Short mmCIF file of N, CA and C in Angstrom, two decimals:
data_model
loop_
_atom_site.label_atom_id
_atom_site.label_comp_id
_atom_site.label_asym_id
_atom_site.label_seq_id
_atom_site.Cartn_x
_atom_site.Cartn_y
_atom_site.Cartn_z
N ILE J 1 -0.33 7.38 -56.73
CA ILE J 1 0.78 7.06 -55.84
C ILE J 1 0.41 5.86 -54.97
N LEU J 2 -0.81 5.89 -54.43
CA LEU J 2 -1.26 4.79 -53.58
C LEU J 2 -1.27 3.48 -54.36
N THR J 3 -1.74 3.52 -55.61
CA THR J 3 -1.77 2.32 -56.44
C THR J 3 -0.38 1.75 -56.62
N GLU J 4 0.62 2.63 -56.83
CA GLU J 4 1.99 2.16 -57.01
C GLU J 4 2.52 1.50 -55.74
N PHE J 5 2.25 2.07 -54.59
CA PHE J 5 2.71 1.47 -53.34
C PHE J 5 2.01 0.14 -53.07
N LEU J 6 0.72 0.06 -53.38
CA LEU J 6 0.01 -1.21 -53.21
C LEU J 6 0.55 -2.26 -54.17
N SER J 7 0.81 -1.87 -55.41
CA SER J 7 1.38 -2.80 -56.39
C SER J 7 2.75 -3.28 -55.94
N LEU J 8 3.56 -2.36 -55.44
CA LEU J 8 4.90 -2.71 -54.96
C LEU J 8 4.80 -3.71 -53.81
N GLY J 9 3.90 -3.45 -52.87
CA GLY J 9 3.73 -4.35 -51.73
C GLY J 9 3.35 -5.75 -52.17
N LYS J 10 2.41 -5.86 -53.09
CA LYS J 10 1.98 -7.17 -53.59
C LYS J 10 3.12 -7.88 -54.32
N LEU J 11 3.87 -7.13 -55.12
CA LEU J 11 5.00 -7.72 -55.83
C LEU J 11 6.03 -8.29 -54.86
N GLU J 12 6.38 -7.49 -53.88
CA GLU J 12 7.44 -7.90 -52.96
C GLU J 12 7.00 -9.00 -52.00
N GLU J 13 5.70 -9.14 -51.81
CA GLU J 13 5.19 -10.23 -50.97
C GLU J 13 4.92 -11.48 -51.80
N GLY J 14 5.19 -11.41 -53.10
CA GLY J 14 4.95 -12.57 -53.97
C GLY J 14 3.48 -12.83 -54.23
N LYS J 15 2.65 -11.81 -54.07
CA LYS J 15 1.21 -11.97 -54.24
C LYS J 15 0.71 -11.56 -55.62
N THR J 16 1.63 -11.27 -56.52
CA THR J 16 1.23 -10.91 -57.88
C THR J 16 1.60 -12.08 -58.79
N ALA J 17 0.58 -12.74 -59.30
CA ALA J 17 0.80 -13.86 -60.21
C ALA J 17 0.06 -13.55 -61.51
N PRO J 18 0.75 -13.65 -62.64
CA PRO J 18 0.08 -13.36 -63.90
C PRO J 18 -0.96 -14.42 -64.23
N GLU J 19 -2.05 -13.96 -64.82
CA GLU J 19 -3.11 -14.86 -65.28
C GLU J 19 -3.30 -14.61 -66.76
N ALA J 20 -2.50 -15.33 -67.57
CA ALA J 20 -2.58 -15.16 -69.02
C ALA J 20 -3.95 -15.59 -69.52
N GLN J 21 -4.52 -14.73 -70.34
CA GLN J 21 -5.79 -15.04 -70.97
C GLN J 21 -5.86 -14.27 -72.27
N GLN J 22 -6.79 -14.67 -73.11
CA GLN J 22 -6.91 -13.97 -74.38
C GLN J 22 -7.34 -12.54 -74.13
N MET J 23 -6.63 -11.64 -74.78
CA MET J 23 -6.98 -10.22 -74.70
C MET J 23 -6.72 -9.59 -76.06
N ASN J 24 -7.45 -8.53 -76.36
CA ASN J 24 -7.27 -7.82 -77.61
C ASN J 24 -6.24 -6.71 -77.36
N LEU J 25 -5.02 -6.92 -77.84
CA LEU J 25 -3.93 -5.97 -77.61
C LEU J 25 -4.24 -4.61 -78.23
N LYS J 26 -4.71 -4.60 -79.46
CA LYS J 26 -5.00 -3.34 -80.14
C LYS J 26 -6.05 -2.54 -79.37
N GLN J 27 -7.12 -3.19 -78.96
CA GLN J 27 -8.18 -2.52 -78.22
C GLN J 27 -7.66 -2.00 -76.88
N THR J 28 -6.82 -2.79 -76.20
CA THR J 28 -6.26 -2.37 -74.91
C THR J 28 -5.44 -1.10 -75.07
N VAL J 29 -4.58 -1.06 -76.08
CA VAL J 29 -3.75 0.13 -76.33
C VAL J 29 -4.65 1.33 -76.60
N GLU J 30 -5.65 1.15 -77.45
CA GLU J 30 -6.56 2.26 -77.78
C GLU J 30 -7.33 2.73 -76.55
N ASP J 31 -7.76 1.80 -75.71
CA ASP J 31 -8.49 2.16 -74.49
C ASP J 31 -7.62 2.96 -73.52
N VAL J 32 -6.36 2.51 -73.34
CA VAL J 32 -5.45 3.22 -72.43
C VAL J 32 -5.17 4.62 -72.97
N ALA J 33 -4.93 4.73 -74.26
CA ALA J 33 -4.67 6.06 -74.86
C ALA J 33 -5.88 6.97 -74.66
N SER J 34 -7.06 6.44 -74.85
CA SER J 34 -8.28 7.23 -74.67
C SER J 34 -8.44 7.66 -73.21
N GLU J 35 -8.15 6.75 -72.30
CA GLU J 35 -8.25 7.04 -70.86
C GLU J 35 -7.28 8.15 -70.44
N LEU J 36 -6.11 8.19 -71.08
CA LEU J 36 -5.08 9.16 -70.69
C LEU J 36 -5.15 10.46 -71.49
N LYS J 37 -6.05 10.54 -72.45
CA LYS J 37 -6.18 11.74 -73.30
C LYS J 37 -6.27 13.04 -72.48
N PRO J 38 -7.00 13.05 -71.34
CA PRO J 38 -7.08 14.30 -70.56
C PRO J 38 -5.72 14.77 -70.00
N LEU J 39 -4.74 13.89 -69.96
CA LEU J 39 -3.42 14.27 -69.45
C LEU J 39 -2.53 14.92 -70.52
N PHE J 40 -2.94 14.81 -71.78
CA PHE J 40 -2.12 15.35 -72.85
C PHE J 40 -1.93 16.85 -72.68
N LYS J 41 -0.72 17.29 -72.95
CA LYS J 41 -0.42 18.72 -72.96
C LYS J 41 -0.94 19.31 -74.28
N PRO J 42 -1.12 20.61 -74.34
CA PRO J 42 -1.61 21.21 -75.59
C PRO J 42 -0.74 20.80 -76.78
N GLY J 43 -1.40 20.34 -77.82
CA GLY J 43 -0.71 19.98 -79.06
C GLY J 43 -0.11 18.59 -79.07
N GLN J 44 -0.08 17.89 -77.95
CA GLN J 44 0.44 16.52 -77.96
C GLN J 44 -0.54 15.64 -78.72
N THR J 45 0.01 14.73 -79.50
CA THR J 45 -0.83 13.82 -80.27
C THR J 45 -0.39 12.38 -80.02
N PHE J 46 -1.29 11.46 -80.29
CA PHE J 46 -1.04 10.04 -80.11
C PHE J 46 -1.16 9.37 -81.47
N HIS J 47 -0.09 8.73 -81.90
CA HIS J 47 -0.08 8.01 -83.18
C HIS J 47 0.10 6.53 -82.88
N TYR J 48 -0.79 5.71 -83.40
CA TYR J 48 -0.75 4.28 -83.10
C TYR J 48 -0.85 3.47 -84.38
N GLU J 49 0.01 2.46 -84.44
CA GLU J 49 0.01 1.54 -85.57
C GLU J 49 0.10 0.12 -85.04
N HIS J 50 -0.76 -0.75 -85.56
CA HIS J 50 -0.73 -2.16 -85.15
C HIS J 50 -0.58 -3.03 -86.40
N ARG J 51 0.25 -4.06 -86.26
CA ARG J 51 0.43 -5.03 -87.34
C ARG J 51 0.17 -6.43 -86.79
N GLY J 52 -0.48 -7.23 -87.58
CA GLY J 52 -0.67 -8.64 -87.23
C GLY J 52 -1.95 -8.91 -86.46
N GLU J 53 -1.94 -10.06 -85.80
CA GLU J 53 -3.10 -10.50 -85.03
C GLU J 53 -3.37 -9.52 -83.89
N GLU J 54 -4.59 -9.50 -83.42
CA GLU J 54 -4.95 -8.59 -82.32
C GLU J 54 -5.10 -9.33 -81.00
N ILE J 55 -5.48 -10.60 -81.05
CA ILE J 55 -5.71 -11.38 -79.83
C ILE J 55 -4.39 -12.02 -79.40
N VAL J 56 -4.02 -11.78 -78.12
CA VAL J 56 -2.78 -12.32 -77.56
C VAL J 56 -3.09 -12.98 -76.22
N MET J 57 -2.14 -13.79 -75.75
CA MET J 57 -2.27 -14.45 -74.44
C MET J 57 -1.33 -13.75 -73.45
N LEU J 58 -1.87 -12.78 -72.72
CA LEU J 58 -1.12 -12.06 -71.70
C LEU J 58 -2.07 -11.76 -70.55
N ASP J 59 -1.54 -11.24 -69.47
CA ASP J 59 -2.39 -10.85 -68.35
C ASP J 59 -2.93 -9.45 -68.64
N PRO J 60 -4.24 -9.30 -68.85
CA PRO J 60 -4.79 -7.99 -69.21
C PRO J 60 -4.55 -6.91 -68.16
N GLY J 61 -4.65 -7.25 -66.88
CA GLY J 61 -4.45 -6.27 -65.82
C GLY J 61 -3.02 -5.78 -65.75
N LEU J 62 -2.07 -6.72 -65.78
CA LEU J 62 -0.66 -6.32 -65.73
C LEU J 62 -0.27 -5.53 -66.98
N MET J 63 -0.81 -5.95 -68.13
CA MET J 63 -0.50 -5.24 -69.37
C MET J 63 -1.07 -3.83 -69.34
N LYS J 64 -2.31 -3.69 -68.89
CA LYS J 64 -2.92 -2.36 -68.84
C LYS J 64 -2.14 -1.45 -67.89
N HIS J 65 -1.79 -1.94 -66.73
CA HIS J 65 -1.03 -1.13 -65.77
C HIS J 65 0.32 -0.71 -66.37
N SER J 66 0.98 -1.63 -67.07
CA SER J 66 2.27 -1.31 -67.70
C SER J 66 2.11 -0.23 -68.76
N LEU J 67 1.09 -0.37 -69.60
CA LEU J 67 0.86 0.62 -70.65
C LEU J 67 0.50 1.98 -70.07
N ILE J 68 -0.32 2.00 -69.03
CA ILE J 68 -0.68 3.28 -68.40
C ILE J 68 0.58 3.98 -67.92
N ASN J 69 1.48 3.24 -67.28
CA ASN J 69 2.70 3.85 -66.77
C ASN J 69 3.57 4.38 -67.92
N LEU J 70 3.80 3.56 -68.93
CA LEU J 70 4.68 3.98 -70.02
C LEU J 70 4.08 5.13 -70.82
N PHE J 71 2.78 5.10 -71.08
CA PHE J 71 2.13 6.19 -71.82
C PHE J 71 2.14 7.48 -70.99
N SER J 72 1.83 7.37 -69.70
CA SER J 72 1.78 8.59 -68.88
C SER J 72 3.17 9.19 -68.73
N ASN J 73 4.22 8.35 -68.67
CA ASN J 73 5.58 8.88 -68.66
C ASN J 73 5.88 9.63 -69.95
N ALA J 74 5.49 9.05 -71.07
CA ALA J 74 5.72 9.71 -72.36
C ALA J 74 5.04 11.07 -72.41
N ILE J 75 3.83 11.13 -71.87
CA ILE J 75 3.08 12.40 -71.84
C ILE J 75 3.77 13.39 -70.90
N LYS J 76 4.11 12.93 -69.70
CA LYS J 76 4.71 13.80 -68.67
C LYS J 76 6.05 14.41 -69.10
N TYR J 77 6.88 13.57 -69.72
CA TYR J 77 8.25 13.99 -70.00
C TYR J 77 8.43 14.57 -71.39
N SER J 78 7.34 14.71 -72.16
CA SER J 78 7.41 15.30 -73.49
C SER J 78 6.83 16.71 -73.44
N PRO J 79 7.36 17.59 -74.27
CA PRO J 79 6.83 18.96 -74.31
C PRO J 79 5.53 19.05 -75.10
N GLU J 80 4.92 20.19 -75.05
CA GLU J 80 3.72 20.47 -75.85
C GLU J 80 4.05 20.29 -77.33
N ASN J 81 3.03 20.02 -78.10
CA ASN J 81 3.12 19.94 -79.56
C ASN J 81 4.04 18.84 -80.08
N LYS J 82 4.25 17.79 -79.29
CA LYS J 82 5.08 16.68 -79.74
C LYS J 82 4.26 15.39 -79.74
N PRO J 83 4.51 14.51 -80.70
CA PRO J 83 3.74 13.26 -80.77
C PRO J 83 4.27 12.19 -79.82
N ILE J 84 3.37 11.31 -79.44
CA ILE J 84 3.72 10.08 -78.74
C ILE J 84 3.33 8.97 -79.71
N MET J 85 4.30 8.13 -80.04
CA MET J 85 4.06 7.11 -81.05
C MET J 85 4.12 5.73 -80.42
N VAL J 86 3.14 4.92 -80.76
CA VAL J 86 3.08 3.56 -80.25
C VAL J 86 2.90 2.60 -81.42
N GLU J 87 3.70 1.55 -81.39
CA GLU J 87 3.59 0.50 -82.41
C GLU J 87 3.44 -0.83 -81.69
N THR J 88 2.51 -1.64 -82.14
CA THR J 88 2.40 -3.00 -81.64
C THR J 88 2.41 -3.94 -82.83
N ALA J 89 2.96 -5.12 -82.60
CA ALA J 89 3.00 -6.13 -83.66
C ALA J 89 2.87 -7.50 -83.01
N VAL J 90 2.12 -8.35 -83.67
CA VAL J 90 1.96 -9.72 -83.20
C VAL J 90 2.17 -10.62 -84.41
N LYS J 91 3.11 -11.55 -84.27
CA LYS J 91 3.37 -12.50 -85.34
C LYS J 91 3.77 -13.82 -84.70
N ASN J 92 3.04 -14.86 -85.06
CA ASN J 92 3.31 -16.20 -84.51
C ASN J 92 3.38 -16.16 -82.98
N GLU J 93 2.46 -15.47 -82.37
CA GLU J 93 2.33 -15.32 -80.92
C GLU J 93 3.46 -14.49 -80.28
N HIS J 94 4.39 -13.98 -81.07
CA HIS J 94 5.41 -13.06 -80.54
C HIS J 94 4.79 -11.67 -80.52
N VAL J 95 4.84 -11.02 -79.36
CA VAL J 95 4.22 -9.70 -79.19
C VAL J 95 5.32 -8.67 -78.96
N SER J 96 5.27 -7.60 -79.72
CA SER J 96 6.22 -6.50 -79.47
C SER J 96 5.43 -5.19 -79.38
N ILE J 97 5.87 -4.38 -78.44
CA ILE J 97 5.24 -3.09 -78.19
C ILE J 97 6.35 -2.06 -78.13
N ARG J 98 6.15 -0.95 -78.80
CA ARG J 98 7.16 0.11 -78.82
C ARG J 98 6.47 1.44 -78.53
N ILE J 99 7.01 2.17 -77.56
CA ILE J 99 6.46 3.47 -77.18
C ILE J 99 7.58 4.49 -77.34
N HIS J 100 7.36 5.49 -78.17
CA HIS J 100 8.39 6.49 -78.44
C HIS J 100 7.86 7.89 -78.14
N ASP J 101 8.68 8.67 -77.43
CA ASP J 101 8.33 10.07 -77.20
C ASP J 101 9.47 10.95 -77.69
N SER J 102 9.18 12.22 -77.82
CA SER J 102 10.17 13.21 -78.25
C SER J 102 10.50 14.12 -77.08
N GLY J 103 10.58 13.54 -75.91
CA GLY J 103 10.75 14.31 -74.69
C GLY J 103 12.18 14.63 -74.34
N MET J 104 12.38 14.88 -73.06
CA MET J 104 13.68 15.34 -72.56
C MET J 104 14.75 14.26 -72.59
N GLY J 105 14.36 13.02 -72.69
CA GLY J 105 15.34 11.93 -72.69
C GLY J 105 15.90 11.70 -71.29
N ILE J 106 16.63 10.61 -71.15
CA ILE J 106 17.20 10.21 -69.87
C ILE J 106 18.71 10.38 -69.95
N PRO J 107 19.29 11.14 -69.02
CA PRO J 107 20.74 11.32 -69.06
C PRO J 107 21.46 9.97 -69.05
N GLU J 108 22.52 9.87 -69.84
CA GLU J 108 23.24 8.61 -69.98
C GLU J 108 23.70 8.05 -68.63
N ALA J 109 24.16 8.92 -67.73
CA ALA J 109 24.63 8.46 -66.42
C ALA J 109 23.52 7.86 -65.58
N ASP J 110 22.27 8.23 -65.85
CA ASP J 110 21.13 7.73 -65.08
C ASP J 110 20.55 6.44 -65.64
N GLN J 111 20.86 6.13 -66.87
CA GLN J 111 20.18 5.03 -67.56
C GLN J 111 20.37 3.68 -66.88
N LYS J 112 21.51 3.43 -66.28
CA LYS J 112 21.75 2.12 -65.65
C LYS J 112 20.89 1.91 -64.41
N HIS J 113 20.33 2.97 -63.86
CA HIS J 113 19.50 2.88 -62.65
C HIS J 113 18.00 2.95 -62.94
N LEU J 114 17.63 3.06 -64.20
CA LEU J 114 16.26 3.41 -64.57
C LEU J 114 15.19 2.48 -63.99
N PHE J 115 15.47 1.19 -63.87
CA PHE J 115 14.45 0.25 -63.38
C PHE J 115 14.61 -0.05 -61.89
N SER J 116 15.37 0.78 -61.18
CA SER J 116 15.56 0.60 -59.74
C SER J 116 14.41 1.24 -58.97
N ARG J 117 14.12 0.66 -57.81
CA ARG J 117 13.06 1.22 -56.96
C ARG J 117 13.42 2.64 -56.53
N PHE J 118 12.45 3.53 -56.58
CA PHE J 118 12.54 4.92 -56.13
C PHE J 118 13.55 5.75 -56.90
N PHE J 119 14.02 5.27 -58.05
CA PHE J 119 14.98 6.06 -58.83
C PHE J 119 14.24 7.02 -59.74
N ARG J 120 14.71 8.26 -59.75
CA ARG J 120 14.21 9.27 -60.69
C ARG J 120 15.41 9.90 -61.36
N ALA J 121 15.32 10.10 -62.64
CA ALA J 121 16.42 10.70 -63.40
C ALA J 121 16.70 12.10 -62.88
N THR J 122 17.95 12.50 -62.99
CA THR J 122 18.37 13.80 -62.46
C THR J 122 17.69 14.97 -63.16
N ASN J 123 17.22 14.76 -64.40
CA ASN J 123 16.57 15.86 -65.12
C ASN J 123 15.05 15.86 -64.94
N ALA J 124 14.52 15.01 -64.04
CA ALA J 124 13.07 14.94 -63.83
C ALA J 124 12.54 16.21 -63.16
N GLY J 125 13.41 16.90 -62.42
CA GLY J 125 13.03 18.18 -61.82
C GLY J 125 11.78 18.10 -60.99
N ASN J 126 10.84 19.00 -61.27
CA ASN J 126 9.61 19.10 -60.50
C ASN J 126 8.47 18.26 -61.07
N ILE J 127 8.76 17.41 -62.02
CA ILE J 127 7.72 16.56 -62.60
C ILE J 127 7.36 15.49 -61.56
N GLN J 128 6.06 15.36 -61.30
CA GLN J 128 5.60 14.44 -60.27
C GLN J 128 5.94 13.00 -60.60
N GLY J 129 6.26 12.24 -59.55
CA GLY J 129 6.52 10.81 -59.71
C GLY J 129 7.13 10.25 -58.44
N THR J 130 7.02 8.93 -58.31
CA THR J 130 7.54 8.25 -57.11
C THR J 130 8.85 7.52 -57.36
N GLY J 131 9.19 7.30 -58.62
CA GLY J 131 10.35 6.48 -58.92
C GLY J 131 10.05 5.00 -58.81
N LEU J 132 8.77 4.64 -58.78
CA LEU J 132 8.38 3.23 -58.69
C LEU J 132 7.83 2.68 -60.00
N GLY J 133 7.32 3.53 -60.85
CA GLY J 133 6.60 3.09 -62.04
C GLY J 133 7.37 2.13 -62.92
N LEU J 134 8.57 2.49 -63.33
CA LEU J 134 9.32 1.63 -64.24
C LEU J 134 9.81 0.36 -63.55
N TYR J 135 10.07 0.45 -62.24
CA TYR J 135 10.43 -0.74 -61.48
C TYR J 135 9.27 -1.74 -61.52
N ILE J 136 8.05 -1.26 -61.29
CA ILE J 136 6.87 -2.12 -61.30
C ILE J 136 6.61 -2.66 -62.71
N VAL J 137 6.72 -1.81 -63.72
CA VAL J 137 6.51 -2.26 -65.10
C VAL J 137 7.49 -3.38 -65.44
N LYS J 138 8.75 -3.21 -65.10
CA LYS J 138 9.76 -4.25 -65.39
C LYS J 138 9.38 -5.56 -64.71
N ARG J 139 8.97 -5.49 -63.48
CA ARG J 139 8.56 -6.71 -62.75
C ARG J 139 7.34 -7.35 -63.41
N TYR J 140 6.35 -6.54 -63.79
CA TYR J 140 5.16 -7.08 -64.44
C TYR J 140 5.51 -7.75 -65.77
N VAL J 141 6.34 -7.09 -66.56
CA VAL J 141 6.75 -7.65 -67.86
C VAL J 141 7.48 -8.97 -67.65
N GLU J 142 8.37 -9.02 -66.67
CA GLU J 142 9.09 -10.26 -66.39
C GLU J 142 8.15 -11.36 -65.90
N LEU J 143 7.15 -11.00 -65.09
CA LEU J 143 6.16 -12.00 -64.64
C LEU J 143 5.41 -12.62 -65.82
N MET J 144 5.25 -11.84 -66.89
CA MET J 144 4.57 -12.35 -68.09
C MET J 144 5.57 -12.95 -69.08
N ASN J 145 6.77 -13.27 -68.59
CA ASN J 145 7.84 -13.86 -69.41
C ASN J 145 8.26 -12.98 -70.57
N GLY J 146 8.29 -11.69 -70.31
CA GLY J 146 8.70 -10.74 -71.33
C GLY J 146 9.97 -10.02 -70.94
N GLU J 147 10.39 -9.15 -71.83
CA GLU J 147 11.57 -8.32 -71.61
C GLU J 147 11.20 -6.88 -71.91
N ILE J 148 11.87 -5.96 -71.20
CA ILE J 148 11.71 -4.53 -71.47
C ILE J 148 13.09 -3.94 -71.66
N ALA J 149 13.20 -3.06 -72.62
CA ALA J 149 14.46 -2.37 -72.89
C ALA J 149 14.12 -0.96 -73.37
N PHE J 150 15.14 -0.12 -73.46
CA PHE J 150 14.89 1.24 -73.90
C PHE J 150 16.14 1.82 -74.56
N GLU J 151 15.91 2.87 -75.28
CA GLU J 151 16.99 3.69 -75.84
C GLU J 151 16.57 5.12 -75.61
N SER J 152 17.52 5.94 -75.13
CA SER J 152 17.18 7.32 -74.85
C SER J 152 18.37 8.22 -75.14
N HIS J 153 18.06 9.39 -75.63
CA HIS J 153 19.07 10.41 -75.90
C HIS J 153 18.57 11.71 -75.31
N GLU J 154 19.36 12.27 -74.43
CA GLU J 154 18.95 13.48 -73.74
C GLU J 154 18.61 14.58 -74.75
N GLY J 155 17.45 15.18 -74.55
CA GLY J 155 16.98 16.25 -75.43
C GLY J 155 16.31 15.75 -76.69
N LYS J 156 16.31 14.44 -76.93
CA LYS J 156 15.73 13.91 -78.17
C LYS J 156 14.61 12.91 -77.96
N GLY J 157 14.51 12.34 -76.76
CA GLY J 157 13.41 11.42 -76.51
C GLY J 157 13.85 10.04 -76.09
N THR J 158 12.84 9.21 -75.86
CA THR J 158 13.06 7.87 -75.34
C THR J 158 12.12 6.90 -76.05
N THR J 159 12.62 5.70 -76.29
CA THR J 159 11.81 4.62 -76.83
C THR J 159 11.92 3.43 -75.90
N PHE J 160 10.78 2.89 -75.50
CA PHE J 160 10.73 1.66 -74.71
C PHE J 160 10.20 0.54 -75.59
N TRP J 161 10.80 -0.67 -75.43
CA TRP J 161 10.35 -1.87 -76.14
C TRP J 161 9.94 -2.91 -75.12
N LEU J 162 8.82 -3.54 -75.38
CA LEU J 162 8.39 -4.70 -74.60
C LEU J 162 8.26 -5.85 -75.59
N ASN J 163 8.85 -6.98 -75.25
CA ASN J 163 8.77 -8.15 -76.11
C ASN J 163 8.33 -9.36 -75.31
N PHE J 164 7.40 -10.10 -75.88
CA PHE J 164 6.87 -11.30 -75.24
C PHE J 164 6.94 -12.44 -76.24
N GLU J 165 7.58 -13.52 -75.83
CA GLU J 165 7.69 -14.70 -76.67
C GLU J 165 6.45 -15.57 -76.46
N PRO J 166 6.14 -16.43 -77.43
CA PRO J 166 4.99 -17.33 -77.25
C PRO J 166 5.24 -18.27 -76.07
N PRO J 167 4.19 -18.69 -75.41
CA PRO J 167 4.35 -19.63 -74.30
C PRO J 167 4.97 -20.93 -74.79
N ALA J 168 5.80 -21.53 -73.95
CA ALA J 168 6.43 -22.80 -74.29
C ALA J 168 5.37 -23.89 -74.34
N PRO J 169 5.50 -24.82 -75.30
CA PRO J 169 4.52 -25.91 -75.34
C PRO J 169 4.67 -26.81 -74.12
N ASN J 170 3.56 -27.36 -73.69
CA ASN J 170 3.59 -28.26 -72.53
C ASN J 170 4.32 -29.55 -72.89
N ALA J 171 5.18 -29.98 -71.99
CA ALA J 171 5.96 -31.19 -72.25
C ALA J 171 5.20 -32.44 -71.88
#
């Protein structure tokens, strides 16, 4: 919680600037999944598939924080014995990341507010959270010149997509 509030403060003060550098996307995803393994509910599994190059030009810190949030949400909002699936692909410096869970899904009426500060879906119930995570992830993705989108069906799960285009050539 403290990390999220500190991240929010830095974002809103304009003190968060991305520092793109070479990073191994596949290794980062595997490291985050391994780090979050203790949070898995009984029977939850992690399935990961990567296609293409592994080295990308993104901010490793912002990317890791974004993945931690999206993976932990998938774990939190999915029931026992359900898989969390992650796909990454890199082609011609275009990076795409897809995180899919088989969880409770986001009610349609709540979806338009999902990336708002302090917003929590009406079906989140007693599941811990601040309502800041997805707001921060969206800001981080945008700082890295990327886009985030999702599709969700209540009772069936949610899929988040992150897409990053190659950096523009210097003029």
